Amino acid sequence: MTSVPTGLAHLSKSLKPKHSKVDPMAANALTYDASACEFLIGNQRGELLERLHQARQETLADVELLRSGGDVPADKQPLDSGFIDLPQRLLNGEDGLLQRMETSARHLRESIDRMVVLGIGGSYMGLRALFEALCDPYHNERPRSKRNDCPRLYYEGNNLDNDSISALVDLLQTQCTDPADLAQRWGIVVISKSGGTLETAVAFRVFREALENYYGQNSAASRELVIPITGEQGKLRDFSQSKGYGTTFPIPDGVGGRFSVFTAVGLYPAAVLGIDIRALLQGAADITEQFRTAPVGENPVLDYVATCHLLERDHGMDLRVLSTWGKGLEAAGLWYDQLLAESLGKQEQGATPLTVVNTRDLHSRGQQHQEGKRDRVITNVIVETPSRESVELPAVDDSLDKDQLNRIAGKAFPELLQAAIDGTNKAYADDGRPTADLTLPRLDAYAVGQLLQMFMLATVVEGRLIGINPYGQPGVEAYKKNMGDILYGG
Ligand code: PA5
């Protein structure tokens, strides 16, 4: 990795992130526009520059530190900076892993019609974000031919909810009665970095037993149709070895759970679902390069951090609303909720994330955003061009125009949505409430790769800026210990 220029002279002449793009040449580059926050930020952005620059330097230096294999100082532990250069490494063919995942994913896709993915937290939210953003919203309801010959997807192991797990076992048992019929074959992808997370481990036992009953206790299928994705060591790895599962994929040391979406954790099941994982990685690699080299004002990662940080520091706006304008982005928002909360919610610091989906939530949370406490910054996530053909509002005979919608007949839904976005932003601006826009030209794998990697980088940079180690989640251990004491008797 080449070094980043250190002097302020290398940074942008204009510090205002009017429209920072990943790569102006890339057809599908995301942009970040915080001009509607400038009235509160003023020249504070310039004063933050040096520290922002240092936070970027530290973030990138941590990649080198991790890769060098040298001693990690105590105040840097844990250090999970491995996610930063991983997309490019995978694209470069490191360990042949990408190809191995694609080959195995194709095989699994052709072998089953239902994929049960077990995992929680970082071993669950990333895949869900990819699936909801990039697959048909009615994927599971479509016949196989209309879902690109990919299996249906179910999640479990993300709760201890009796009725939820029971319902899925029941669904599989009632709908799958002939293992010789592809339409009735199912398999398990079990994901746990530590290999010891209770929710995932207990679900794995339950579904494994169902699977072995279905295909036969010692059948080849009962070994081939279970794909463990786990860390280099741990109970799940040990179990997989003793069981003789043919295919397992690693979650590398140095990549933390909520930063693992571009490891096999997200990539492998995404590939089974027919998602273009190379485009995902390319988007992630491109924004990483932009983060590494572009000046403030043209750097979506640094510009986003600067805006959010200054509004929090100087105006007490410690609620981060991710305002997604499209149902396909809701799970990406929930993934970000986890990322920000678990990374920076430490030492009584860290903004509180909140995802909304508009226009749905204008009818629930909108009132508070408009007139409630001035404690929030709203970041809109906007997709410019829909993935499917536009739906136009039909005209009706005048005698039936009781809803008076003929005035806008012929307009398409994207136009209606744009009016809602513009109207909402204006209403907030008129009341002095800050908003910023993150715009994706389309909701495709390249754009989603950029978006998720941008948020991961921004979270780490902000952590370094405020003196919080963004990696690790020591606070989660307390409940686990108590639960263990209760279940295992101390
Ligand atoms: O970000 C994290 O590390 C956590 O949210 C984990 O992903 C989550 O606790 C699941 O852990 P594991 O993958 O070890 O089962």
Short mmCIF file of C-alpha atoms and ligand atoms in Angstrom, two decimals:
data_model
loop_
_atom_site.label_atom_id
_atom_site.label_comp_id
_atom_site.label_asym_id
_atom_site.label_seq_id
_atom_site.Cartn_x
_atom_site.Cartn_y
_atom_site.Cartn_z
CA MET A 1 0.00 0.00 0.00
CA THR A 2 1.44 3.38 -0.95
CA SER A 3 1.54 6.06 1.69
CA VAL A 4 -0.98 8.84 1.95
CA PRO A 5 0.22 12.44 1.61
CA THR A 6 0.57 14.02 5.03
CA GLY A 7 0.56 17.77 4.49
CA LEU A 8 -2.55 19.87 4.45
CA ALA A 9 -1.46 21.18 1.07
CA HIS A 10 -2.61 17.89 -0.40
CA LEU A 11 -6.11 18.35 0.87
CA SER A 12 -8.89 20.02 -1.02
CA LYS A 13 -9.04 23.73 -1.67
CA SER A 14 -12.75 23.67 -0.95
CA LEU A 15 -13.58 21.86 2.25
CA LYS A 16 -17.29 21.78 1.73
CA PRO A 17 -18.48 18.32 0.74
CA LYS A 18 -20.79 19.62 -1.91
CA HIS A 19 -20.76 16.42 -3.92
CA SER A 20 -17.99 14.04 -2.96
CA LYS A 21 -17.97 11.12 -5.38
CA VAL A 22 -16.16 7.81 -5.25
CA ASP A 23 -14.77 8.13 -8.75
CA PRO A 24 -16.26 10.69 -11.08
CA MET A 25 -15.52 8.32 -13.96
CA ALA A 26 -17.39 5.40 -12.44
CA ALA A 27 -20.91 5.18 -13.82
CA ASN A 28 -22.33 4.16 -10.49
CA ALA A 29 -20.34 6.22 -7.99
CA LEU A 30 -22.10 7.20 -4.77
CA THR A 31 -22.13 10.87 -3.82
CA TYR A 32 -22.37 12.59 -0.44
CA ASP A 33 -23.81 16.08 -0.22
CA ALA A 34 -23.91 17.85 3.15
CA SER A 35 -24.46 21.37 1.91
CA ALA A 36 -27.74 21.52 3.86
CA CYS A 37 -25.69 21.21 7.09
CA GLU A 38 -23.25 24.00 6.34
CA PHE A 39 -25.31 26.67 8.08
CA LEU A 40 -24.51 24.95 11.39
CA ILE A 41 -20.97 23.89 10.65
CA GLY A 42 -19.41 27.05 9.28
CA ASN A 43 -15.63 27.05 9.43
CA GLN A 44 -15.44 24.26 12.01
CA ARG A 45 -14.76 21.84 9.20
CA GLY A 46 -11.45 23.57 8.45
CA GLU A 47 -10.43 23.39 12.09
CA LEU A 48 -11.11 19.67 12.17
CA LEU A 49 -9.00 18.99 9.12
CA GLU A 50 -5.72 18.11 10.77
CA ARG A 51 -7.34 15.68 13.21
CA LEU A 52 -9.43 14.12 10.50
CA HIS A 53 -6.33 13.60 8.48
CA GLN A 54 -4.58 11.98 11.43
CA ALA A 55 -7.55 9.66 11.96
CA ARG A 56 -7.29 8.54 8.33
CA GLN A 57 -3.54 8.03 8.73
CA GLU A 58 -4.08 5.94 11.83
CA THR A 59 -6.81 3.88 10.19
CA LEU A 60 -4.56 3.07 7.24
CA ALA A 61 -1.48 2.52 9.38
CA ASP A 62 -3.48 -0.05 11.35
CA VAL A 63 -3.84 -2.10 8.18
CA GLU A 64 -0.07 -2.19 7.84
CA LEU A 65 0.33 -3.00 11.53
CA LEU A 66 -2.04 -5.94 11.26
CA ARG A 67 -0.48 -7.28 8.06
CA SER A 68 3.05 -6.97 9.47
CA GLY A 69 2.20 -9.52 12.14
CA GLY A 70 4.10 -7.38 14.66
CA ASP A 71 3.10 -6.76 18.26
CA VAL A 72 -0.13 -4.80 18.60
CA PRO A 73 0.15 -2.25 21.45
CA ALA A 74 -2.25 -2.87 24.33
CA ASP A 75 -4.26 0.28 23.64
CA LYS A 76 -4.91 -0.92 20.09
CA GLN A 77 -6.29 -4.31 21.06
CA PRO A 78 -8.36 -5.74 19.60
CA LEU A 79 -7.25 -4.62 16.15
CA ASP A 80 -9.62 -5.73 13.39
CA SER A 81 -8.46 -3.54 10.53
CA GLY A 82 -8.25 -6.49 8.12
CA PHE A 83 -11.52 -5.58 6.41
CA ILE A 84 -10.02 -2.45 4.85
CA ASP A 85 -7.82 -3.94 2.14
CA LEU A 86 -9.58 -7.31 1.99
CA PRO A 87 -11.86 -6.53 -1.00
CA GLN A 88 -8.87 -5.71 -3.21
CA ARG A 89 -6.94 -8.71 -1.92
CA LEU A 90 -9.79 -11.04 -2.77
CA LEU A 91 -10.15 -9.48 -6.21
CA ASN A 92 -6.41 -9.98 -6.67
CA GLY A 93 -6.98 -13.68 -6.16
CA GLU A 94 -5.56 -14.07 -2.66
CA ASP A 95 -5.59 -17.76 -1.67
CA GLY A 96 -7.89 -18.48 -4.62
CA LEU A 97 -10.66 -17.86 -2.09
CA LEU A 98 -13.01 -15.90 -4.29
CA GLN A 99 -12.95 -18.54 -6.97
CA ARG A 100 -13.39 -21.31 -4.43
CA MET A 101 -16.42 -19.54 -2.98
CA GLU A 102 -17.95 -19.05 -6.42
CA THR A 103 -17.43 -22.68 -7.38
CA SER A 104 -18.86 -24.02 -4.15
CA ALA A 105 -21.76 -21.54 -4.24
CA ARG A 106 -22.68 -22.67 -7.74
CA HIS A 107 -22.64 -26.28 -6.57
CA LEU A 108 -24.82 -25.55 -3.54
CA ARG A 109 -27.22 -23.47 -5.66
CA GLU A 110 -27.67 -26.42 -8.00
CA SER A 111 -28.13 -28.87 -5.13
CA ILE A 112 -30.84 -27.25 -3.00
CA ASP A 113 -33.97 -25.11 -3.26
CA ARG A 114 -33.95 -23.76 0.31
CA MET A 115 -30.94 -22.34 2.13
CA VAL A 116 -31.15 -21.94 5.90
CA VAL A 117 -28.55 -19.44 7.10
CA LEU A 118 -27.74 -19.55 10.81
CA GLY A 119 -25.93 -16.61 12.43
CA ILE A 120 -26.39 -13.52 14.57
CA GLY A 121 -25.04 -9.96 14.70
CA GLY A 122 -22.23 -9.50 12.23
CA SER A 123 -22.77 -13.09 11.12
CA TYR A 124 -26.32 -12.27 10.01
CA MET A 125 -27.01 -8.58 9.38
CA GLY A 126 -24.63 -8.14 6.43
CA LEU A 127 -26.12 -10.96 4.38
CA ARG A 128 -29.59 -9.68 5.14
CA ALA A 129 -28.56 -6.22 3.94
CA LEU A 130 -27.23 -7.69 0.68
CA PHE A 131 -30.25 -9.90 0.14
CA GLU A 132 -32.83 -7.19 0.70
CA ALA A 133 -30.98 -4.62 -1.38
CA LEU A 134 -30.10 -6.85 -4.30
CA CYS A 135 -32.66 -9.64 -4.62
CA ASP A 136 -36.29 -9.54 -5.66
CA PRO A 137 -38.44 -8.51 -2.65
CA TYR A 138 -40.59 -11.58 -3.34
CA HIS A 139 -37.64 -13.86 -3.97
CA ASN A 140 -38.93 -16.72 -1.83
CA GLU A 141 -42.39 -16.59 -3.41
CA ARG A 142 -41.13 -16.86 -7.00
CA PRO A 143 -40.84 -20.16 -8.83
CA ARG A 144 -37.24 -21.28 -9.15
CA SER A 145 -37.05 -20.23 -12.80
CA LYS A 146 -37.94 -16.66 -11.78
CA ARG A 147 -35.27 -16.48 -9.10
CA ASN A 148 -32.34 -17.26 -11.41
CA ASP A 149 -32.37 -20.90 -10.32
CA CYS A 150 -31.28 -19.83 -6.84
CA PRO A 151 -32.58 -21.30 -3.58
CA ARG A 152 -35.00 -19.60 -1.25
CA LEU A 153 -33.45 -18.04 1.85
CA TYR A 154 -34.36 -18.41 5.53
CA TYR A 155 -32.57 -17.06 8.59
CA GLU A 156 -32.38 -18.57 12.04
CA GLY A 157 -29.88 -18.72 14.88
CA ASN A 158 -30.39 -14.99 15.41
CA ASN A 159 -32.66 -15.28 18.44
CA LEU A 160 -33.90 -17.69 21.10
CA ASP A 161 -37.46 -17.44 19.85
CA ASN A 162 -39.19 -20.80 20.22
CA ASP A 163 -42.05 -20.09 17.82
CA SER A 164 -39.83 -18.76 15.08
CA ILE A 165 -37.49 -21.76 15.08
CA SER A 166 -40.36 -24.19 15.45
CA ALA A 167 -42.19 -22.65 12.50
CA LEU A 168 -39.20 -22.99 10.20
CA VAL A 169 -38.56 -26.60 11.19
CA ASP A 170 -42.24 -27.27 10.58
CA LEU A 171 -42.15 -25.54 7.19
CA LEU A 172 -39.17 -27.62 6.09
CA GLN A 173 -40.69 -30.84 7.39
CA THR A 174 -44.06 -30.30 5.75
CA GLN A 175 -42.84 -28.93 2.44
CA CYS A 176 -39.81 -31.17 2.01
CA THR A 177 -40.72 -34.84 1.91
CA ASP A 178 -38.74 -36.15 -1.06
CA PRO A 179 -34.99 -35.58 -0.83
CA ALA A 180 -34.52 -36.82 -4.39
CA ASP A 181 -36.52 -33.89 -5.76
CA LEU A 182 -34.44 -30.70 -6.17
CA ALA A 183 -37.46 -28.56 -5.30
CA GLN A 184 -37.57 -30.25 -1.89
CA ARG A 185 -33.89 -30.26 -1.03
CA TRP A 186 -32.50 -27.92 1.58
CA GLY A 187 -29.17 -27.15 3.19
CA ILE A 188 -27.55 -25.17 6.00
CA VAL A 189 -24.97 -22.39 5.97
CA VAL A 190 -23.89 -21.92 9.58
CA ILE A 191 -21.90 -18.77 10.35
CA SER A 192 -20.11 -17.99 13.59
CA LYS A 193 -16.68 -16.44 13.88
CA SER A 194 -16.14 -17.49 17.47
CA GLY A 195 -17.97 -20.75 16.92
CA GLY A 196 -19.42 -20.48 20.40
CA THR A 197 -22.36 -18.08 20.14
CA LEU A 198 -25.27 -19.74 21.91
CA GLU A 199 -28.09 -18.58 19.64
CA THR A 200 -26.36 -19.92 16.55
CA ALA A 201 -25.00 -23.07 18.19
CA VAL A 202 -28.35 -24.24 19.56
CA ALA A 203 -30.09 -23.54 16.25
CA PHE A 204 -27.37 -25.50 14.44
CA ARG A 205 -28.09 -28.55 16.59
CA VAL A 206 -31.79 -28.34 15.88
CA PHE A 207 -31.46 -27.90 12.11
CA ARG A 208 -28.63 -30.40 11.85
CA GLU A 209 -30.77 -33.04 13.46
CA ALA A 210 -33.63 -32.23 11.07
CA LEU A 211 -31.24 -32.37 8.12
CA GLU A 212 -29.73 -35.70 9.17
CA ASN A 213 -33.17 -37.16 9.67
CA TYR A 214 -34.14 -35.98 6.21
CA TYR A 215 -31.16 -37.18 4.18
CA GLY A 216 -30.02 -40.05 6.43
CA GLN A 217 -27.73 -40.00 9.44
CA ASN A 218 -24.47 -40.74 7.67
CA SER A 219 -25.45 -39.79 4.15
CA ALA A 220 -23.15 -37.81 1.85
CA ALA A 221 -25.85 -35.13 1.58
CA SER A 222 -25.89 -34.59 5.34
CA ARG A 223 -22.20 -33.67 5.10
CA GLU A 224 -22.18 -31.86 1.74
CA LEU A 225 -25.21 -29.70 2.39
CA VAL A 226 -23.84 -28.14 5.57
CA ILE A 227 -21.42 -25.28 4.92
CA PRO A 228 -19.75 -23.90 8.06
CA ILE A 229 -18.21 -20.41 7.88
CA THR A 230 -16.12 -19.81 10.96
CA GLY A 231 -12.91 -18.47 12.48
CA GLU A 232 -9.51 -20.12 12.35
CA GLN A 233 -10.20 -21.78 15.71
CA GLY A 234 -13.17 -22.55 17.90
CA LYS A 235 -15.92 -25.02 18.65
CA LEU A 236 -17.59 -24.82 15.23
CA ARG A 237 -14.29 -25.41 13.44
CA ASP A 238 -13.49 -28.37 15.71
CA PHE A 239 -16.95 -29.79 15.23
CA SER A 240 -16.79 -29.38 11.44
CA GLN A 241 -13.52 -31.25 11.31
CA SER A 242 -14.77 -34.11 13.43
CA LYS A 243 -17.93 -34.31 11.36
CA GLY A 244 -15.99 -34.33 8.09
CA TYR A 245 -17.85 -31.48 6.39
CA GLY A 246 -16.30 -31.23 2.95
CA THR A 247 -16.53 -27.47 2.52
CA THR A 248 -15.83 -24.79 5.10
CA PHE A 249 -14.87 -21.17 4.64
CA PRO A 250 -12.75 -19.06 6.98
CA ILE A 251 -13.48 -15.77 8.70
CA PRO A 252 -9.96 -14.40 8.91
CA ASP A 253 -8.36 -13.25 12.16
CA GLY A 254 -8.19 -9.48 12.09
CA VAL A 255 -11.68 -9.02 10.66
CA GLY A 256 -14.32 -8.36 13.32
CA GLY A 257 -17.86 -9.74 13.12
CA ARG A 258 -19.68 -6.54 12.11
CA PHE A 259 -16.87 -5.75 9.65
CA SER A 260 -17.07 -9.17 7.98
CA VAL A 261 -19.70 -8.66 5.28
CA PHE A 262 -17.02 -8.87 2.57
CA THR A 263 -15.59 -12.14 3.87
CA ALA A 264 -17.28 -15.48 3.24
CA VAL A 265 -19.83 -14.40 5.89
CA GLY A 266 -21.64 -12.20 3.38
CA LEU A 267 -20.03 -13.20 0.12
CA TYR A 268 -20.63 -16.94 0.17
CA PRO A 269 -24.41 -16.98 0.77
CA ALA A 270 -24.72 -13.92 -1.50
CA ALA A 271 -23.04 -15.89 -4.28
CA VAL A 272 -25.44 -18.80 -3.69
CA LEU A 273 -28.24 -16.26 -4.22
CA GLY A 274 -26.75 -15.19 -7.54
CA ILE A 275 -25.48 -11.78 -6.33
CA ASP A 276 -22.47 -10.50 -8.27
CA ILE A 277 -19.91 -10.66 -5.48
CA ARG A 278 -17.08 -9.38 -7.67
CA ALA A 279 -19.04 -6.17 -8.29
CA LEU A 280 -19.66 -5.86 -4.54
CA LEU A 281 -15.95 -6.18 -3.86
CA GLN A 282 -15.07 -3.76 -6.66
CA GLY A 283 -17.38 -1.13 -5.15
CA ALA A 284 -15.81 -1.69 -1.74
CA ALA A 285 -12.26 -1.59 -3.14
CA ASP A 286 -12.95 1.59 -5.13
CA ILE A 287 -14.29 3.53 -2.20
CA THR A 288 -11.40 2.35 -0.07
CA GLU A 289 -9.02 3.76 -2.64
CA GLN A 290 -10.98 7.00 -2.68
CA PHE A 291 -10.84 7.14 1.10
CA ARG A 292 -7.10 6.56 1.00
CA THR A 293 -6.23 9.24 -1.51
CA ALA A 294 -8.94 11.86 -1.94
CA PRO A 295 -8.91 15.16 -0.09
CA VAL A 296 -11.58 16.31 2.31
CA GLY A 297 -14.37 17.78 0.26
CA GLU A 298 -14.11 15.00 -2.31
CA ASN A 299 -13.99 12.08 0.07
CA PRO A 300 -17.40 10.63 1.09
CA VAL A 301 -15.94 8.81 4.11
CA LEU A 302 -14.14 11.80 5.60
CA ASP A 303 -16.91 14.22 4.67
CA TYR A 304 -19.55 12.07 6.33
CA VAL A 305 -17.46 11.73 9.51
CA ALA A 306 -16.72 15.44 9.64
CA THR A 307 -20.37 16.42 9.26
CA CYS A 308 -21.70 13.96 11.82
CA HIS A 309 -18.92 14.59 14.30
CA LEU A 310 -19.18 18.38 14.20
CA LEU A 311 -22.94 18.37 14.57
CA GLU A 312 -22.60 16.08 17.56
CA ARG A 313 -19.68 17.90 19.16
CA ASP A 314 -20.87 21.45 18.65
CA HIS A 315 -24.64 21.08 18.61
CA GLY A 316 -25.29 18.01 20.74
CA MET A 317 -26.81 16.14 17.80
CA ASP A 318 -25.99 12.64 18.95
CA LEU A 319 -28.81 10.81 17.19
CA ARG A 320 -27.84 9.57 13.72
CA VAL A 321 -30.90 8.98 11.63
CA LEU A 322 -30.27 6.95 8.51
CA SER A 323 -33.23 7.90 6.43
CA THR A 324 -33.53 5.33 3.67
CA TRP A 325 -35.82 6.10 0.76
CA GLY A 326 -36.65 2.60 -0.36
CA LYS A 327 -37.65 -0.65 1.26
CA GLY A 328 -34.62 -2.47 -0.14
CA LEU A 329 -32.33 -0.43 2.11
CA GLU A 330 -33.98 -1.15 5.45
CA ALA A 331 -31.72 -4.08 6.30
CA ALA A 332 -28.66 -2.08 5.27
CA GLY A 333 -29.83 0.47 7.82
CA LEU A 334 -30.24 -2.18 10.51
CA TRP A 335 -26.75 -3.46 9.67
CA TYR A 336 -25.47 0.11 10.14
CA ASP A 337 -27.34 0.40 13.45
CA GLN A 338 -25.29 -2.54 14.72
CA LEU A 339 -22.05 -1.26 13.21
CA LEU A 340 -22.25 2.17 14.81
CA ALA A 341 -23.75 1.08 18.12
CA GLU A 342 -21.34 -1.78 18.79
CA SER A 343 -18.28 0.08 17.53
CA LEU A 344 -18.60 3.48 19.17
CA GLY A 345 -21.06 2.92 22.02
CA LYS A 346 -18.29 2.69 24.59
CA GLN A 347 -16.95 4.71 27.54
CA GLU A 348 -20.26 6.57 27.70
CA GLN A 349 -19.70 7.95 24.20
CA GLY A 350 -20.94 7.29 20.68
CA ALA A 351 -23.92 8.55 18.73
CA THR A 352 -27.13 6.53 18.72
CA PRO A 353 -28.10 5.16 15.31
CA LEU A 354 -31.68 4.97 14.11
CA THR A 355 -32.83 3.64 10.75
CA VAL A 356 -36.05 4.79 9.14
CA VAL A 357 -37.62 3.79 5.85
CA ASN A 358 -39.44 6.52 4.04
CA THR A 359 -41.99 7.39 3.09
CA ARG A 360 -43.34 4.75 5.51
CA ASP A 361 -41.80 6.28 8.61
CA LEU A 362 -42.77 9.84 7.76
CA HIS A 363 -46.08 8.57 9.08
CA SER A 364 -44.59 7.43 12.37
CA ARG A 365 -41.34 9.21 13.21
CA GLY A 366 -41.69 12.18 10.87
CA GLN A 367 -43.46 14.34 13.44
CA GLN A 368 -40.57 14.02 15.87
CA HIS A 369 -37.91 14.69 13.25
CA GLN A 370 -39.76 17.86 12.29
CA GLU A 371 -40.66 19.26 15.69
CA GLY A 372 -38.98 17.15 18.37
CA LYS A 373 -35.64 17.72 20.09
CA ARG A 374 -32.88 19.21 17.97
CA ASP A 375 -30.71 16.20 18.72
CA ARG A 376 -30.41 14.52 15.34
CA VAL A 377 -28.73 14.65 12.00
CA ILE A 378 -30.61 13.03 9.18
CA THR A 379 -28.65 11.30 6.44
CA ASN A 380 -30.86 10.42 3.50
CA VAL A 381 -29.91 7.40 1.45
CA ILE A 382 -31.40 7.94 -1.97
CA VAL A 383 -31.41 5.66 -5.01
CA GLU A 384 -31.67 7.69 -8.20
CA THR A 385 -32.89 5.10 -10.68
CA PRO A 386 -35.17 2.22 -9.74
CA SER A 387 -34.16 -1.33 -10.60
CA ARG A 388 -37.49 -2.18 -12.17
CA GLU A 389 -39.59 -0.46 -14.80
CA SER A 390 -41.36 2.65 -13.46
CA VAL A 391 -44.99 2.27 -12.44
CA GLU A 392 -47.16 5.11 -13.71
CA LEU A 393 -50.31 6.34 -12.04
CA PRO A 394 -53.20 5.50 -14.37
CA ALA A 395 -55.84 8.10 -15.33
CA VAL A 396 -59.50 7.26 -14.73
CA ASP A 397 -62.72 8.60 -16.20
CA ASP A 398 -63.57 12.04 -14.74
CA SER A 399 -66.71 10.61 -13.19
CA LEU A 400 -64.49 8.31 -11.09
CA ASP A 401 -61.88 10.90 -10.17
CA LYS A 402 -63.24 11.23 -6.65
CA ASP A 403 -59.72 10.93 -5.21
CA GLN A 404 -58.70 13.82 -7.51
CA LEU A 405 -55.58 12.04 -8.59
CA ASN A 406 -56.11 12.69 -12.30
CA ARG A 407 -54.07 15.87 -11.67
CA ILE A 408 -50.98 13.73 -11.34
CA ALA A 409 -52.03 10.83 -13.58
CA GLY A 410 -49.17 9.80 -15.84
CA LYS A 411 -46.56 10.58 -13.22
CA ALA A 412 -44.36 7.63 -12.27
CA PHE A 413 -43.52 6.51 -8.73
CA PRO A 414 -39.93 7.81 -8.91
CA GLU A 415 -41.36 11.29 -9.50
CA LEU A 416 -43.72 10.93 -6.55
CA LEU A 417 -40.86 9.76 -4.35
CA GLN A 418 -38.64 12.63 -5.47
CA ALA A 419 -41.38 15.08 -4.50
CA ALA A 420 -41.50 13.46 -1.07
CA ILE A 421 -37.72 13.67 -0.66
CA ASP A 422 -37.54 17.29 -1.78
CA GLY A 423 -40.58 18.28 0.26
CA THR A 424 -39.22 16.62 3.39
CA ASN A 425 -35.73 18.09 3.04
CA LYS A 426 -37.24 21.54 2.51
CA ALA A 427 -39.47 21.20 5.57
CA TYR A 428 -36.44 20.30 7.71
CA ALA A 429 -34.31 23.06 6.19
CA ASP A 430 -37.04 25.65 6.72
CA ASP A 431 -36.94 24.81 10.43
CA GLY A 432 -33.14 24.80 10.64
CA ARG A 433 -32.81 21.02 10.92
CA PRO A 434 -29.75 19.56 9.18
CA THR A 435 -29.90 16.86 6.51
CA ALA A 436 -27.34 15.32 4.19
CA ASP A 437 -27.86 13.18 1.08
CA LEU A 438 -26.04 9.97 0.22
CA THR A 439 -27.05 9.18 -3.34
CA LEU A 440 -26.63 5.88 -5.17
CA PRO A 441 -27.30 6.08 -8.91
CA ARG A 442 -28.76 2.57 -8.80
CA LEU A 443 -29.23 -0.15 -6.21
CA ASP A 444 -26.78 -2.65 -7.67
CA ALA A 445 -23.94 -4.73 -6.24
CA TYR A 446 -21.28 -2.14 -7.05
CA ALA A 447 -23.20 0.63 -5.27
CA VAL A 448 -23.98 -1.52 -2.24
CA GLY A 449 -20.30 -2.49 -2.03
CA GLN A 450 -19.41 1.20 -1.87
CA LEU A 451 -22.10 2.01 0.66
CA LEU A 452 -21.28 -0.69 3.20
CA GLN A 453 -17.52 -0.21 2.97
CA MET A 454 -18.00 3.55 3.29
CA PHE A 455 -19.90 3.11 6.53
CA MET A 456 -17.34 0.66 7.93
CA LEU A 457 -14.47 3.03 7.14
CA ALA A 458 -16.36 6.03 8.51
CA THR A 459 -17.09 4.22 11.76
CA VAL A 460 -13.43 3.38 12.28
CA VAL A 461 -12.26 6.90 11.40
CA GLU A 462 -14.77 8.41 13.79
CA GLY A 463 -13.63 6.06 16.54
CA ARG A 464 -10.03 7.14 16.05
CA LEU A 465 -11.14 10.76 16.01
CA ILE A 466 -12.90 10.55 19.38
CA GLY A 467 -10.39 8.20 20.99
CA ILE A 468 -12.57 5.08 21.04
CA ASN A 469 -11.27 1.73 19.78
CA PRO A 470 -13.97 0.90 17.22
CA TYR A 471 -13.11 -2.79 17.26
CA GLY A 472 -14.33 -5.29 19.85
CA GLN A 473 -17.52 -5.19 21.89
CA PRO A 474 -16.57 -5.78 25.55
CA GLY A 475 -19.99 -4.65 26.77
CA VAL A 476 -21.74 -7.60 25.14
CA GLU A 477 -19.95 -10.06 27.38
CA ALA A 478 -21.85 -9.11 30.55
CA TYR A 479 -25.19 -10.55 29.45
CA LYS A 480 -23.51 -13.61 27.96
CA LYS A 481 -21.76 -14.37 31.23
CA ASN A 482 -24.95 -13.98 33.24
CA MET A 483 -26.87 -16.16 30.80
CA GLY A 484 -24.13 -18.79 30.96
CA ASP A 485 -24.20 -18.72 34.77
CA ILE A 486 -27.97 -19.23 34.73
CA LEU A 487 -27.94 -21.99 32.13
CA TYR A 488 -24.83 -23.90 33.10
CA GLY A 489 -25.05 -23.18 36.83
CA GLY A 490 -22.04 -20.83 37.19
O1 PA5 B 1 -19.61 -7.61 15.62
C1 PA5 B 1 -19.47 -8.64 16.27
O2 PA5 B 1 -18.37 -9.16 16.46
C2 PA5 B 1 -20.67 -9.36 16.83
O3 PA5 B 1 -21.86 -8.71 16.51
C3 PA5 B 1 -20.72 -10.77 16.31
O4 PA5 B 1 -20.82 -10.76 14.93
C4 PA5 B 1 -21.87 -11.58 16.92
O5 PA5 B 1 -21.80 -11.53 18.30
C5 PA5 B 1 -21.83 -13.03 16.45
O6 PA5 B 1 -20.60 -13.60 16.80
P1 PA5 B 1 -20.10 -14.95 16.15
O7 PA5 B 1 -19.91 -14.73 14.68
O8 PA5 B 1 -18.81 -15.24 16.83
O9 PA5 B 1 -21.13 -16.00 16.40
#
